[in-house]
């Protein structure tokens, strides 16, 4: 009986000779080392910003007294606040001025979570955003946080023409001013079935509407307190010549609305850093100084 063939020597398998299971088994240790290495190189939202050294802040164009003027030399309260926030976070500031869209949802999409279809944006944070639950529910891609002021509506009136205002009916027969497209203008026009409609003149901004009162073109302007205060701070009226009154008009919040910042909802670390920076500005008195320098009252949000 012939002897059986001698056993062939055993060699380590080559890549070409491996079956699927052998190949996977051989590569698993390599794959296991790749994931942690990749995770270590991926930066968080805040780490990415710190690595760049720049905080990109979106601001509205033509929005006095918050951000107005040439895009290369924007001025206003929000510009000063953006500078202070970047400095507090040890970052340089890059402003992204933009034109307001049809609604706040458009602005949040273009400047916060996706970017404009023309390639502009998004920014790291956008200022002058209402802190509103409904707005956040309708725009879940963003988080609105860090309120830094409260917007309220006032009737700024010339006491030489209207001594006192207790109700909208007291404005009957007087020329009035309002900001074109603003909710305040719509409520003023619609009051009492159009009682004051023919008396209202529209201006491109609330500050221009307030200026119309100073110039004698209107007896009163229905604008935000910030707009009225900013205009008065640049004028020198005699004491008591211009006063603020509250108007109870339907569709408008009685106590105004808080204004804050918007970021991508996933950027939790950036949100915490912005809140800490704002609190530091508040505690040091710098936030108050910024408001005072722009002729505005720092109101509790």
PDB file of N, CA and C in Angstrom, residues 7 20 31 50 60 137 147 153 169 177 232:
ATOM      1  N   UNK A   7       2.461  15.615   4.067  1.00  0.00           N
ATOM      2  CA  UNK A   7       1.674  16.844   4.278  1.00  0.00           C
ATOM      3  C   UNK A   7       2.434  18.048   3.766  1.00  0.00           C
ATOM      4  N   UNK A  20     -13.202  35.409   2.418  1.00  0.00           N
ATOM      5  CA  UNK A  20     -13.811  36.630   2.932  1.00  0.00           C
ATOM      6  C   UNK A  20     -13.677  36.736   4.441  1.00  0.00           C
ATOM      7  N   UNK A  31      -9.291  48.364  11.287  1.00  0.00           N
ATOM      8  CA  UNK A  31     -10.496  49.192  11.330  1.00  0.00           C
ATOM      9  C   UNK A  31     -10.722  49.724  12.729  1.00  0.00           C
ATOM     10  N   UNK A  50     -12.948  78.139  17.300  1.00  0.00           N
ATOM     11  CA  UNK A  50     -11.722  78.560  17.975  1.00  0.00           C
ATOM     12  C   UNK A  50     -10.494  78.277  17.107  1.00  0.00           C
ATOM     13  N   UNK A  60     -28.539  92.373  10.305  1.00  0.00           N
ATOM     14  CA  UNK A  60     -29.387  92.956   9.275  1.00  0.00           C
ATOM     15  C   UNK A  60     -28.765  94.231   8.705  1.00  0.00           C
ATOM     16  N   UNK A 137     -40.488  76.592  17.249  1.00  0.00           N
ATOM     17  CA  UNK A 137     -41.198  75.383  16.846  1.00  0.00           C
ATOM     18  C   UNK A 137     -41.257  75.249  15.332  1.00  0.00           C
ATOM     19  N   UNK A 147     -31.083  86.089  25.370  1.00  0.00           N
ATOM     20  CA  UNK A 147     -31.740  87.385  25.159  1.00  0.00           C
ATOM     21  C   UNK A 147     -30.937  88.517  25.783  1.00  0.00           C
ATOM     22  N   UNK A 153     -43.030  98.751  22.116  1.00  0.00           N
ATOM     23  CA  UNK A 153     -43.558  99.782  21.231  1.00  0.00           C
ATOM     24  C   UNK A 153     -44.026 100.984  22.047  1.00  0.00           C
ATOM     25  N   UNK A 169     -57.982 107.092  20.198  1.00  0.00           N
ATOM     26  CA  UNK A 169     -58.903 108.131  19.732  1.00  0.00           C
ATOM     27  C   UNK A 169     -58.331 109.535  19.915  1.00  0.00           C
ATOM     28  N   UNK A 177     -46.794 108.958  12.030  1.00  0.00           N
ATOM     29  CA  UNK A 177     -45.708 108.310  11.277  1.00  0.00           C
ATOM     30  C   UNK A 177     -45.513 106.890  11.787  1.00  0.00           C
ATOM     31  N   UNK A 232     -33.842 110.530  19.654  1.00  0.00           N
ATOM     32  CA  UNK A 232     -33.830 111.613  20.629  1.00  0.00           C
ATOM     33  C   UNK A 232     -32.431 111.860  21.195  1.00  0.00           C
TER      34      UNK A 232
END
